[in-house]
């Protein structure tokens, strides 16, 4: 498993309420400032989330390696693969349960009038409290650590997540007044079909994890 196999999970991070919120902000009173604030808050949380998971996995793996040195060489990889697989199963279940939810979460309030600072807080909070994002960040960081990928390999995942979130803003900048129809289609797609794409991506990553388990078995 390498960097390219991790990147598709960025779709799971944004496909759903996150993209819907980004569309609403791109249609708000201050679309550019609010969208940039939202992207900044989301980027900070995603960076922190995958970093914490990566560090914790490496730390736990180091402790396991030290403990196994006394009893003989033990490969910690399969244990981490099982944890990642469990996270992916939980993620698939959560995506299925939440598949019929549409629109931004009610607790976000009136995001059409969000100021840049408020939009940044919304971006950070949305990624913290959304179970699918928490599970995805945990799986990505743990998988990267399990395969001994350096921390900087997580940066493209963060950048791709932010780029996908920026699609509504990019549509606004490129299309101007004609962006309304494109933004509406983005919102409708996220509300109606995003969960299917999410399940496919999760299944693909789970298959790779199972193959790792078989090879190390």
Tab-separated table of C-alpha atoms in Angstrom:
chain	number	residue	atom	x	y	z
A	1	UNK	CA	0.000	0.000	0.000
A	2	UNK	CA	1.291	3.461	-0.873
A	3	UNK	CA	0.303	7.102	-1.082
A	4	UNK	CA	-1.898	6.618	-4.156
A	5	UNK	CA	-4.086	4.065	-2.376
A	6	UNK	CA	-4.758	6.497	0.477
A	7	UNK	CA	-5.772	9.442	-1.697
A	8	UNK	CA	-9.236	8.113	-2.755
A	9	UNK	CA	-10.368	8.312	0.875
A	10	UNK	CA	-10.295	12.107	0.475
A	11	UNK	CA	-13.575	11.657	-1.416
A	12	UNK	CA	-15.128	10.108	1.699
A	13	UNK	CA	-13.997	13.128	3.714
A	14	UNK	CA	-15.994	15.610	1.631
A	15	UNK	CA	-18.775	13.739	-0.181
A	16	UNK	CA	-21.910	14.557	1.759
A	17	UNK	CA	-22.671	17.323	4.240
A	18	UNK	CA	-19.192	18.805	3.871
A	19	UNK	CA	-19.614	19.471	0.146
A	20	UNK	CA	-23.174	20.691	0.697
A	21	UNK	CA	-21.949	23.237	3.240
A	22	UNK	CA	-19.201	24.335	0.831
A	23	UNK	CA	-21.865	24.904	-1.838
A	24	UNK	CA	-23.995	26.988	0.531
A	25	UNK	CA	-20.991	29.104	1.484
A	26	UNK	CA	-20.159	29.667	-2.188
A	27	UNK	CA	-23.701	31.037	-2.524
A	28	UNK	CA	-23.525	33.177	0.638
A	29	UNK	CA	-23.314	36.937	1.079
A	30	UNK	CA	-19.492	36.863	1.108
A	31	UNK	CA	-18.751	33.717	-0.907
A	32	UNK	CA	-15.007	34.117	-1.422
A	33	UNK	CA	-14.095	35.148	2.123
A	34	UNK	CA	-16.474	32.642	3.742
A	35	UNK	CA	-15.313	29.775	1.531
A	36	UNK	CA	-11.637	30.490	2.213
A	37	UNK	CA	-12.336	30.587	5.949
A	38	UNK	CA	-14.181	27.276	5.718
A	39	UNK	CA	-11.315	25.689	3.770
A	40	UNK	CA	-8.794	26.959	6.312
A	41	UNK	CA	-10.685	25.486	9.262
A	42	UNK	CA	-11.211	22.166	7.492
A	43	UNK	CA	-7.571	21.951	6.442
A	44	UNK	CA	-6.330	22.531	9.979
A	45	UNK	CA	-8.563	19.829	11.453
A	46	UNK	CA	-7.785	17.250	8.752
A	47	UNK	CA	-4.053	17.883	9.153
A	48	UNK	CA	-4.308	17.512	12.915
A	49	UNK	CA	-6.529	14.416	12.686
A	50	UNK	CA	-4.349	12.345	10.376
A	51	UNK	CA	-1.210	13.494	12.202
A	52	UNK	CA	-2.518	12.392	15.597
A	53	UNK	CA	-3.565	9.008	14.191
A	54	UNK	CA	-0.151	8.586	12.520
A	55	UNK	CA	1.729	9.511	15.708
A	56	UNK	CA	-0.389	7.304	17.981
A	57	UNK	CA	-0.020	4.316	15.650
A	58	UNK	CA	3.746	4.738	15.478
A	59	UNK	CA	3.947	5.127	19.251
A	60	UNK	CA	1.829	2.037	19.936
A	61	UNK	CA	3.773	0.116	17.303
A	62	UNK	CA	7.036	1.133	18.947
A	63	UNK	CA	5.829	-0.092	22.328
A	64	UNK	CA	4.734	-3.388	20.785
A	65	UNK	CA	8.096	-3.793	19.078
A	66	UNK	CA	9.950	-3.175	22.345
A	67	UNK	CA	7.765	-5.685	24.179
A	68	UNK	CA	8.169	-8.323	21.481
A	69	UNK	CA	11.954	-7.956	21.487
A	70	UNK	CA	12.045	-9.899	24.747
A	71	UNK	CA	9.809	-12.744	23.569
A	72	UNK	CA	11.087	-12.886	20.020
A	73	UNK	CA	10.368	-11.059	16.792
A	74	UNK	CA	6.683	-10.364	16.246
A	75	UNK	CA	5.268	-8.496	13.260
A	76	UNK	CA	2.979	-5.703	14.462
A	77	UNK	CA	1.643	-5.105	10.955
A	78	UNK	CA	-1.295	-7.564	11.032
A	79	UNK	CA	-2.579	-6.115	14.314
A	80	UNK	CA	-2.618	-2.608	12.846
A	81	UNK	CA	-4.264	-3.929	9.675
A	82	UNK	CA	-7.040	-5.425	11.809
A	83	UNK	CA	-7.567	-2.079	13.541
A	84	UNK	CA	-7.696	-0.272	10.188
A	85	UNK	CA	-10.120	-2.876	8.840
A	86	UNK	CA	-12.353	-2.430	11.902
A	87	UNK	CA	-12.321	1.344	11.344
A	88	UNK	CA	-13.312	0.847	7.710
A	89	UNK	CA	-16.183	-1.479	8.639
A	90	UNK	CA	-17.454	1.089	11.142
A	91	UNK	CA	-17.067	3.787	8.493
A	92	UNK	CA	-19.090	1.802	5.956
A	93	UNK	CA	-21.872	1.265	8.505
A	94	UNK	CA	-21.977	4.962	9.428
A	95	UNK	CA	-22.127	5.986	5.743
A	96	UNK	CA	-25.026	3.558	5.192
A	97	UNK	CA	-26.946	4.802	8.242
A	98	UNK	CA	-26.494	8.449	7.224
A	99	UNK	CA	-27.200	7.920	3.522
A	100	UNK	CA	-30.632	9.605	3.501
A	101	UNK	CA	-29.544	12.740	5.321
A	102	UNK	CA	-29.544	15.864	3.157
A	103	UNK	CA	-28.603	19.490	3.518
A	104	UNK	CA	-26.236	21.038	6.040
A	105	UNK	CA	-26.579	19.965	9.692
A	106	UNK	CA	-29.264	21.993	11.476
A	107	UNK	CA	-26.856	23.036	14.211
A	108	UNK	CA	-24.836	25.038	11.682
A	109	UNK	CA	-27.534	27.678	11.604
A	110	UNK	CA	-27.783	30.215	8.802
A	111	UNK	CA	-24.497	29.686	6.983
A	112	UNK	CA	-25.522	31.968	4.125
A	113	UNK	CA	-24.623	34.939	6.339
A	114	UNK	CA	-21.441	33.443	7.824
A	115	UNK	CA	-18.471	35.753	8.331
A	116	UNK	CA	-14.979	34.425	7.421
A	117	UNK	CA	-14.046	33.764	11.046
A	118	UNK	CA	-17.354	32.027	11.682
A	119	UNK	CA	-16.918	29.981	8.501
A	120	UNK	CA	-13.486	28.863	9.708
A	121	UNK	CA	-14.976	27.673	12.990
A	122	UNK	CA	-17.755	25.898	11.098
A	123	UNK	CA	-15.227	24.142	8.881
A	124	UNK	CA	-13.213	22.976	11.853
A	125	UNK	CA	-16.236	21.920	13.901
A	126	UNK	CA	-17.935	20.102	11.028
A	127	UNK	CA	-14.931	17.832	10.499
A	128	UNK	CA	-14.494	17.236	14.229
A	129	UNK	CA	-18.077	16.160	14.971
A	130	UNK	CA	-18.745	14.147	11.790
A	131	UNK	CA	-18.198	10.418	12.524
A	132	UNK	CA	-17.288	9.556	8.932
A	133	UNK	CA	-14.488	12.134	8.938
A	134	UNK	CA	-13.156	11.029	12.321
A	135	UNK	CA	-13.050	7.381	11.222
A	136	UNK	CA	-11.491	8.246	7.865
A	137	UNK	CA	-8.735	10.358	9.420
A	138	UNK	CA	-8.004	7.584	11.918
A	139	UNK	CA	-7.835	4.961	9.145
A	140	UNK	CA	-5.597	7.089	6.893
A	141	UNK	CA	-3.120	8.000	9.622
A	142	UNK	CA	-2.957	4.449	10.988
A	143	UNK	CA	-2.513	2.908	7.546
A	144	UNK	CA	0.295	5.321	6.645
A	145	UNK	CA	2.093	4.551	9.920
A	146	UNK	CA	1.560	0.806	9.515
A	147	UNK	CA	3.339	0.914	6.138
A	148	UNK	CA	6.133	3.097	7.539
A	149	UNK	CA	5.240	6.035	5.313
A	150	UNK	CA	6.801	9.309	6.506
A	151	UNK	CA	4.494	12.060	7.754
A	152	UNK	CA	4.780	14.127	4.599
A	153	UNK	CA	2.964	11.389	2.694
A	154	UNK	CA	-0.165	12.581	4.500
A	155	UNK	CA	0.139	16.089	3.035
A	156	UNK	CA	-1.221	15.168	-0.446
A	157	UNK	CA	-4.250	13.588	1.246
A	158	UNK	CA	-4.922	16.820	3.143
A	159	UNK	CA	-4.399	18.952	0.021
A	160	UNK	CA	-6.726	16.780	-2.069
A	161	UNK	CA	-9.403	16.962	0.641
A	162	UNK	CA	-9.188	20.768	0.660
A	163	UNK	CA	-9.163	20.881	-3.152
A	164	UNK	CA	-12.344	18.806	-3.366
A	165	UNK	CA	-13.968	21.106	-0.825
A	166	UNK	CA	-12.879	24.074	-2.927
A	167	UNK	CA	-14.765	22.894	-6.028
A	168	UNK	CA	-17.801	25.122	-5.337
A	169	UNK	CA	-15.547	28.156	-4.883
A	170	UNK	CA	-13.616	27.296	-8.050
A	171	UNK	CA	-16.906	26.994	-9.943
A	172	UNK	CA	-17.902	30.429	-8.676
A	173	UNK	CA	-14.569	31.988	-9.671
A	174	UNK	CA	-14.543	30.391	-13.117
A	175	UNK	CA	-18.199	30.739	-14.041
A	176	UNK	CA	-19.246	33.874	-12.172
A	177	UNK	CA	-23.003	34.470	-12.409
A	178	UNK	CA	-23.422	31.223	-14.348
A	179	UNK	CA	-22.206	29.179	-11.377
A	180	UNK	CA	-25.666	28.901	-9.771
A	181	UNK	CA	-26.713	25.916	-11.891
A	182	UNK	CA	-23.381	24.135	-11.336
A	183	UNK	CA	-23.563	24.696	-7.572
A	184	UNK	CA	-27.105	23.338	-7.503
A	185	UNK	CA	-25.995	20.193	-9.329
A	186	UNK	CA	-23.094	19.741	-6.904
A	187	UNK	CA	-25.455	19.985	-3.947
A	188	UNK	CA	-27.977	17.573	-5.469
A	189	UNK	CA	-25.241	15.055	-6.270
A	190	UNK	CA	-23.790	15.254	-2.752
A	191	UNK	CA	-27.215	14.813	-1.191
A	192	UNK	CA	-28.340	11.946	-3.408
A	193	UNK	CA	-25.381	9.901	-4.602
A	194	UNK	CA	-22.304	10.684	-2.515
A	195	UNK	CA	-22.880	7.763	-0.142
A	196	UNK	CA	-22.620	5.272	-3.031
A	197	UNK	CA	-19.210	6.607	-4.061
A	198	UNK	CA	-18.140	6.576	-0.418
A	199	UNK	CA	-19.059	2.910	-0.006
A	200	UNK	CA	-17.150	1.970	-3.181
A	201	UNK	CA	-14.014	3.802	-2.012
A	202	UNK	CA	-14.245	2.252	1.462
A	203	UNK	CA	-14.694	-1.233	-0.028
A	204	UNK	CA	-11.629	-0.713	-2.250
A	205	UNK	CA	-9.470	0.372	0.684
A	206	UNK	CA	-10.798	-2.480	2.834
A	207	UNK	CA	-9.881	-4.954	0.073
A	208	UNK	CA	-6.308	-3.639	0.025
A	209	UNK	CA	-6.139	-3.997	3.801
A	210	UNK	CA	-7.385	-7.593	3.618
A	211	UNK	CA	-4.747	-8.355	0.979
A	212	UNK	CA	-2.095	-6.952	3.337
A	213	UNK	CA	-3.378	-9.293	6.049
A	214	UNK	CA	-3.210	-12.278	3.709
A	215	UNK	CA	0.332	-11.463	2.612
A	216	UNK	CA	1.522	-11.048	6.194
A	217	UNK	CA	-0.284	-14.145	7.416
